[in-house]
Coordinates of C-alpha atoms in Angstrom, one line a residue:
R1 CA -94.0 -52.9 147.3
V2 CA -92.6 -56.0 146.4
V3 CA -88.9 -57.7 146.6
T4 CA -88.1 -60.8 145.4
D5 CA -84.5 -62.6 145.3
S6 CA -85.3 -66.4 143.3
M7 CA -82.5 -68.8 145.4
P8 CA -84.0 -72.2 142.8
H9 CA -81.6 -74.1 144.5
T10 CA -83.7 -73.7 148.2
H11 CA -85.8 -76.1 149.6
S12 CA -87.4 -72.9 151.8
A13 CA -88.1 -69.6 150.5
S14 CA -88.2 -66.8 153.0
I15 CA -90.8 -64.0 154.2
S16 CA -90.5 -59.9 155.5
L17 CA -93.6 -58.0 155.5
G18 CA -91.9 -54.6 157.2
A19 CA -93.9 -51.9 157.9
Q20 CA -91.5 -48.4 158.4
V21 CA -92.7 -47.7 160.9
G22 CA -90.6 -48.0 164.3
S23 CA -90.0 -46.1 168.3
R24 CA -89.0 -43.1 166.1
H25 CA -92.5 -42.5 164.9
E26 CA -94.2 -42.5 168.0
Q27 CA -95.2 -39.8 170.5
D28 CA -94.0 -39.6 173.5
N29 CA -97.3 -40.6 175.3
I30 CA -97.5 -44.0 173.4
A31 CA -94.6 -44.6 173.6
G32 CA -94.5 -48.7 172.8
V33 CA -96.9 -48.5 170.3
A34 CA -95.3 -49.7 167.3
H35 CA -94.1 -52.8 169.8
F36 CA -97.3 -52.7 171.3
I37 CA -98.8 -53.7 168.3
E38 CA -96.1 -55.9 166.5
H39 CA -97.6 -58.2 170.1
L40 CA -101.0 -57.8 169.6
L41 CA -100.7 -59.0 165.4
F42 CA -100.3 -62.8 166.9
K43 CA -103.7 -62.0 168.9
G44 CA -106.0 -63.4 166.8
T45 CA -107.6 -62.1 163.2
K46 CA -111.5 -62.3 161.7
N47 CA -110.4 -65.5 160.1
M48 CA -108.7 -67.5 162.2
P49 CA -109.7 -65.7 166.1
D50 CA -107.5 -68.3 168.5
S51 CA -104.1 -66.7 168.1
L52 CA -102.8 -71.3 168.6
Q53 CA -104.2 -71.2 164.6
I54 CA -102.2 -68.1 163.3
S55 CA -98.5 -70.5 164.6
E56 CA -99.5 -73.9 164.1
T57 CA -100.2 -72.4 160.1
I58 CA -96.6 -72.2 160.4
E59 CA -95.2 -74.3 162.8
Q60 CA -97.4 -76.9 162.0
T61 CA -95.3 -77.2 158.6
G62 CA -91.5 -76.9 159.8
G63 CA -91.6 -73.4 159.6
T64 CA -90.9 -70.5 161.9
L65 CA -92.6 -67.1 162.3
N66 CA -91.9 -64.2 164.8
A67 CA -91.5 -60.7 164.6
A68 CA -89.6 -58.0 165.3
T69 CA -89.5 -53.6 166.5
E70 CA -86.8 -51.9 165.5
H71 CA -86.0 -47.8 165.9
E72 CA -86.9 -47.1 162.2
S73 CA -89.5 -50.4 161.1
T74 CA -91.6 -53.4 162.5
I75 CA -90.7 -56.4 160.7
Y76 CA -93.2 -59.3 160.9
W77 CA -91.6 -62.6 159.1
C78 CA -91.2 -66.1 158.4
K79 CA -88.7 -69.3 157.2
I80 CA -91.1 -72.1 155.4
V81 CA -90.9 -75.2 153.0
S82 CA -91.4 -73.1 149.3
D83 CA -94.8 -75.5 149.4
F84 CA -96.3 -72.9 151.2
T85 CA -95.3 -69.6 150.3
K86 CA -99.0 -68.5 149.5
Q87 CA -100.4 -69.9 152.5
S88 CA -97.9 -68.0 154.1
L89 CA -98.2 -64.8 152.7
N90 CA -102.2 -65.0 153.4
L91 CA -101.8 -65.6 156.8
L92 CA -99.3 -61.9 157.3
F93 CA -101.6 -60.3 155.0
D94 CA -104.0 -61.5 157.1
M95 CA -102.3 -60.2 160.6
L96 CA -102.0 -57.0 159.6
Q97 CA -104.3 -55.7 157.4
N98 CA -107.6 -58.2 160.3
S99 CA -106.0 -58.4 163.9
L100 CA -108.6 -58.5 165.8
F101 CA -107.5 -56.4 168.6
Q102 CA -109.8 -57.3 171.2
P103 CA -110.0 -55.6 174.9
K104 CA -108.6 -58.9 176.4
S105 CA -106.1 -59.7 174.8
I106 CA -104.7 -55.9 175.4
E107 CA -104.9 -56.2 178.4
L108 CA -103.3 -59.3 178.7
E109 CA -100.4 -58.0 176.7
R110 CA -99.7 -55.3 178.8
H111 CA -98.9 -57.4 181.2
V112 CA -96.6 -59.3 178.6
I113 CA -94.9 -56.8 177.6
I114 CA -94.9 -55.2 181.0
E115 CA -92.9 -58.5 182.5
E116 CA -90.3 -57.9 178.8
L117 CA -89.6 -54.0 180.4
N118 CA -88.5 -55.3 183.9
G119 CA -86.6 -58.5 182.1
V120 CA -84.1 -56.0 180.9
N121 CA -84.3 -53.5 184.0
D122 CA -83.4 -57.3 186.0
D123 CA -80.0 -57.8 183.8
P124 CA -77.5 -56.0 184.2
S125 CA -76.1 -56.0 180.1
S126 CA -79.1 -55.0 178.9
R127 CA -79.8 -52.5 181.9
T128 CA -76.3 -50.2 180.4
E129 CA -77.6 -50.1 177.3
A130 CA -80.6 -48.6 178.8
I131 CA -78.5 -45.9 180.3
L132 CA -75.7 -45.5 177.1
D133 CA -79.4 -45.3 175.1
E134 CA -80.5 -42.5 177.7
L135 CA -77.2 -40.5 177.7
M136 CA -76.4 -40.9 174.2
W137 CA -80.0 -39.7 173.1
P138 CA -81.7 -37.5 175.8
C139 CA -85.2 -36.1 175.2
T140 CA -85.3 -38.3 172.3
A141 CA -87.6 -41.4 171.0
L142 CA -83.7 -43.1 170.6
G143 CA -83.3 -42.1 174.7
R144 CA -85.8 -45.0 175.5
D145 CA -87.0 -48.5 175.0
I146 CA -88.3 -49.7 172.2
A147 CA -91.1 -51.5 174.0
G148 CA -91.7 -47.7 175.4
T149 CA -91.5 -47.1 179.7
K150 CA -94.1 -48.8 181.8
D151 CA -96.3 -45.5 182.0
T152 CA -97.1 -45.2 178.8
V153 CA -97.4 -49.3 177.7
T154 CA -100.2 -49.3 180.5
C155 CA -102.4 -46.1 180.0
M156 CA -102.8 -46.4 175.9
S157 CA -105.1 -47.3 175.1
R158 CA -107.0 -48.7 172.4
E159 CA -108.5 -46.0 170.6
E160 CA -104.6 -45.0 170.0
I161 CA -103.0 -47.9 169.7
L162 CA -105.5 -48.7 166.3
N163 CA -104.9 -45.2 165.4
F164 CA -101.4 -45.4 165.0
L165 CA -102.0 -48.9 163.0
S166 CA -104.3 -47.3 161.0
T167 CA -101.9 -44.0 160.3
H168 CA -98.8 -45.8 159.5
Y169 CA -99.7 -49.9 158.6
V170 CA -100.7 -48.7 155.2
G171 CA -99.7 -49.6 151.1
S172 CA -96.7 -47.3 150.7
N173 CA -95.3 -47.7 153.8
I174 CA -95.0 -51.4 153.8
V175 CA -92.9 -53.7 152.0
L176 CA -92.7 -57.4 151.1
S177 CA -89.8 -59.2 150.2
V178 CA -89.4 -62.8 149.5
A179 CA -86.9 -65.6 148.6
G180 CA -86.1 -68.7 147.6
Q181 CA -87.2 -70.6 145.8
L182 CA -90.4 -69.0 143.7
E183 CA -91.7 -67.2 141.3
H184 CA -91.6 -63.5 140.7
N185 CA -95.1 -63.3 139.4
Q186 CA -96.8 -65.9 141.2
V187 CA -95.3 -63.6 144.6
V188 CA -96.6 -60.4 142.8
E189 CA -99.8 -61.8 142.2
A190 CA -100.5 -63.4 145.5
A191 CA -99.5 -59.8 147.4
Q192 CA -102.2 -57.7 144.9
Q193 CA -104.7 -60.3 145.9
Y194 CA -104.5 -60.2 150.2
S195 CA -103.9 -56.8 150.1
A196 CA -106.8 -55.7 147.5
Q197 CA -108.7 -54.2 150.4
M198 CA -105.1 -52.4 152.2
S199 CA -105.4 -48.7 152.3
T200 CA -102.9 -47.0 150.4
G201 CA -101.4 -44.0 152.6
E202 CA -99.2 -41.6 153.2
K203 CA -96.2 -42.1 155.0
V204 CA -94.5 -40.4 158.4
D205 CA -91.5 -39.3 158.4
A206 CA -89.3 -40.0 161.8
T207 CA -88.4 -36.6 163.8
E208 CA -85.2 -36.1 162.8
I209 CA -82.1 -36.5 166.2
I210 CA -78.8 -34.3 165.7
S211 CA -76.4 -34.8 168.4
T212 CA -74.8 -31.6 169.6
Q213 CA -73.3 -33.4 172.5
S214 CA -70.3 -31.5 173.6
S215 CA -68.9 -33.0 176.8
R216 CA -68.3 -37.0 178.2
R217 CA -70.8 -38.5 179.8
F218 CA -71.1 -41.3 182.4
R219 CA -73.8 -42.6 184.6
S220 CA -72.8 -45.8 187.4
E221 CA -76.5 -47.4 188.9
Y222 CA -75.4 -50.2 192.1
R223 CA -76.0 -53.4 191.9
D224 CA -74.6 -56.3 194.3
T225 CA -73.3 -58.1 191.3
E226 CA -70.3 -60.6 190.8
Q227 CA -69.4 -58.4 187.6
I228 CA -69.2 -54.4 186.3
H229 CA -71.4 -54.4 183.1
M230 CA -70.0 -51.5 180.9
S231 CA -71.5 -49.7 177.8
M232 CA -69.7 -47.3 176.4
G233 CA -70.6 -45.3 172.8
F234 CA -70.3 -42.6 170.7
P235 CA -72.7 -40.8 168.2
G236 CA -71.9 -42.3 164.4
V237 CA -73.7 -42.2 160.8
G238 CA -76.7 -43.2 159.3
R239 CA -76.7 -45.5 156.8
R240 CA -76.3 -44.0 153.5
D241 CA -73.1 -40.9 154.5
P242 CA -70.2 -42.5 153.6
D243 CA -68.3 -42.8 156.2
R244 CA -70.6 -46.0 157.0
Y245 CA -67.7 -48.3 155.9
A246 CA -64.6 -47.2 157.4
V247 CA -66.3 -46.9 160.3
D248 CA -68.1 -50.5 160.1
L249 CA -63.8 -52.0 159.8
L250 CA -63.0 -49.7 162.7
C251 CA -65.0 -51.6 164.6
T252 CA -64.2 -54.9 163.2
I253 CA -60.5 -54.6 164.6
L254 CA -61.8 -53.0 167.7
G255 CA -64.0 -56.2 168.7
E256 CA -65.1 -58.7 166.4
G257 CA -64.7 -62.1 167.1
M258 CA -61.1 -63.8 168.7
S259 CA -58.7 -61.8 167.3
S260 CA -59.9 -58.4 167.4
R261 CA -58.0 -55.5 169.6
L262 CA -59.8 -55.5 172.8
F263 CA -60.8 -59.5 173.3
N264 CA -56.4 -60.1 172.7
E265 CA -55.8 -56.9 175.3
I266 CA -58.5 -57.0 177.6
R267 CA -59.4 -61.0 178.3
E268 CA -55.8 -62.7 176.5
K269 CA -53.6 -60.3 178.0
R270 CA -54.8 -59.1 180.9
G271 CA -57.8 -61.6 181.8
L272 CA -60.2 -58.4 183.1
A273 CA -63.5 -60.3 181.6
Y274 CA -64.8 -63.0 179.8
D275 CA -67.3 -61.4 177.3
I276 CA -66.1 -58.2 175.3
G277 CA -66.7 -56.5 171.7
S278 CA -68.2 -53.4 169.9
G279 CA -70.7 -52.5 167.4
V280 CA -72.9 -50.6 164.9
L281 CA -75.7 -48.7 164.7
H282 CA -76.6 -47.2 161.8
L283 CA -80.0 -45.3 161.3
D284 CA -81.8 -43.6 158.5
D285 CA -79.5 -40.1 159.5
I286 CA -77.4 -41.1 162.8
G287 CA -75.5 -44.1 163.7
S288 CA -73.5 -45.3 167.0
I289 CA -70.6 -46.9 167.8
Q290 CA -70.3 -48.8 171.0
V291 CA -68.2 -50.9 173.2
F292 CA -69.1 -53.7 175.7
A293 CA -68.4 -55.6 178.3
G294 CA -68.5 -57.7 181.2
L295 CA -65.8 -56.5 183.9
H296 CA -63.4 -57.9 186.6
K297 CA -65.4 -55.7 189.6
N298 CA -62.4 -54.9 191.3
K299 CA -59.9 -54.1 188.5
Y300 CA -62.7 -52.4 186.4
E301 CA -60.5 -48.8 185.7
E302 CA -57.8 -50.7 184.9
A303 CA -59.9 -51.9 182.1
I304 CA -61.6 -49.2 181.1
D305 CA -58.3 -47.4 180.3
V306 CA -57.3 -49.7 178.6
I307 CA -60.2 -49.7 176.4
V308 CA -59.7 -46.1 175.9
S309 CA -56.1 -46.3 175.2
E310 CA -56.9 -49.2 172.7
L311 CA -59.9 -47.1 170.5
D312 CA -57.2 -44.0 170.6
R313 CA -54.5 -46.0 169.0
C314 CA -56.8 -47.1 166.0
K315 CA -56.1 -43.5 165.3
Y316 CA -52.9 -43.3 164.1
D317 CA -51.8 -46.9 163.7
V318 CA -53.7 -49.3 161.4
P319 CA -51.7 -52.0 160.2
E320 CA -52.2 -52.5 156.4
S321 CA -51.7 -56.5 157.3
E322 CA -54.9 -55.7 159.6
L323 CA -57.0 -53.7 158.1
D324 CA -56.9 -56.9 155.3
K325 CA -57.7 -59.5 158.1
V326 CA -60.7 -57.8 158.4
K327 CA -61.8 -57.2 155.2
S328 CA -61.4 -60.4 154.6
L329 CA -63.1 -61.3 157.8
V330 CA -66.1 -59.2 157.2
S331 CA -66.0 -60.0 153.4
G332 CA -66.3 -64.2 154.1
R333 CA -69.1 -63.8 156.8
L334 CA -71.1 -61.8 154.4
K335 CA -70.6 -64.6 151.6
L336 CA -71.9 -67.4 154.2
R337 CA -74.9 -65.7 154.7
L338 CA -76.0 -65.4 151.2
E339 CA -77.1 -68.6 151.3
D340 CA -79.6 -68.3 154.1
T341 CA -82.8 -67.3 152.1
R342 CA -84.5 -65.2 155.3
F343 CA -81.1 -63.5 155.7
I344 CA -81.4 -62.4 152.1
S345 CA -84.6 -61.5 151.9
G346 CA -83.7 -59.5 156.0
W347 CA -81.3 -57.7 153.0
N348 CA -84.0 -56.6 150.7
L349 CA -86.3 -55.5 152.8
S350 CA -83.8 -52.8 155.4
Q351 CA -82.4 -51.6 151.7
E352 CA -86.1 -50.9 150.4
L353 CA -88.1 -50.1 153.2
S354 CA -84.8 -47.5 153.7
S355 CA -83.6 -46.2 150.8
S356 CA -86.0 -47.8 147.8
E357 CA -82.5 -48.5 146.0
I358 CA -81.4 -52.3 146.6
R359 CA -77.7 -52.4 146.2
S360 CA -76.3 -56.5 145.5
P361 CA -73.8 -57.6 148.2
D362 CA -71.5 -57.6 145.6
E363 CA -71.4 -53.4 145.5
V364 CA -71.1 -53.6 148.9
L365 CA -67.9 -56.2 149.1
R366 CA -66.6 -53.3 146.9
D367 CA -67.1 -50.3 148.7
I368 CA -66.1 -52.6 151.5
Q369 CA -62.9 -53.7 150.2
A370 CA -61.5 -49.7 148.8
V371 CA -61.4 -48.5 152.0
T372 CA -57.7 -47.3 153.1
V373 CA -55.8 -47.1 156.8
S374 CA -56.2 -43.6 155.9
D375 CA -60.2 -43.9 156.2
V376 CA -60.2 -45.9 158.8
T377 CA -58.2 -44.0 161.3
K378 CA -59.5 -40.8 159.7
V379 CA -63.2 -42.3 161.5
A380 CA -61.6 -42.9 164.6
R381 CA -60.6 -39.4 165.3
K382 CA -63.6 -38.4 164.0
Y383 CA -65.9 -40.6 165.4
M384 CA -64.7 -41.3 168.9
R385 CA -63.7 -38.3 170.4
H386 CA -63.4 -38.0 174.2
D387 CA -65.9 -35.4 174.4
R388 CA -68.6 -37.5 172.5
M389 CA -67.7 -40.2 175.2
N390 CA -70.4 -42.1 177.0
V391 CA -69.9 -44.6 179.4
S392 CA -73.0 -46.6 181.6
I393 CA -71.6 -48.8 184.2
V394 CA -74.2 -51.4 186.0
G395 CA -72.4 -53.4 188.8
P396 CA -70.8 -52.5 192.2
V397 CA -69.0 -49.4 191.3
R398 CA -68.0 -46.3 192.6
E399 CA -67.3 -43.9 190.2
P400 CA -64.6 -44.4 187.5
S401 CA -61.1 -41.8 187.7
V402 CA -60.8 -42.6 184.4
I403 CA -64.1 -41.1 182.6

């Protein structure tokens, strides 16, 4: 599938080539294989056997090349001067179809990925997020690191990697999205040319995940740090759920920016943290609402108590003026991003990958504007329940009495 968005006033083009495969599509024994493949596609192809050739093809033109593996997709992208669009398309399709997967490269990359996992484990903030995932989604793909584990990365064979690639990197599972100074027909023609030998294949659905949590969950990990690092999460909603935009605005009220409730209550009024905020994750069928903070190590129980109080206040106290303010913030930030070819390319790609229906920013903004105070307080009561609260803490901790 090919999606383009013409932005003739720009000098750039952004290409996003996405496969609808991520950590949710993996079996436990090969956890991390999607992420491993993402790394290996940069290590040389039949046409460019030296990995340096791959990066130089984009970077010597002033462009940027990168990739990301997520729970449900793997995306390879570049942003270039529009004159180099066809050349860049050729490179990305070459990587997807002709990568060498040389045994030496695989062995070297095992060590790189293990160091990536070590980096996550060494960082207290990242560690709290990892523990939170384990608490919220036990014994599922969402409960483990997207990069897998040291054991799976160490033991994964070249044959297993290639089998996973041949199953998921097929035409029916891939979307090309290009935004910027372009001609649609030229992009389609190039895509047809460069993907002519690609197998059509079949989509493989991810395993369904259902949250059955009915009581609070807490886990702490002792580290000799200067702060208490905390992540708090609640099961949320999928990307097509009717409650999605009310949940988004709720999270904005709580922890988006310096005017948010948590920033003002925890940092400005009480000095209990430097960094605090909230976020939301929407997957195909499920999601989460999260709060994260680096807290004063001797006053973290007080801080968690205040955070919970602020979450509870959203269940009954959301003034119309506050909702209007966050609607303005959300819509303003979205409009500013519409000038970026990289954002537009990613916007169209993510929607086509997930639903085969691309909604315009104007349509989304209308849905955001339609959210009422009643909608926000309702989703706060529905999803931020104490019996579905999960809290992870890393630092010099004892078990908090407020949990």
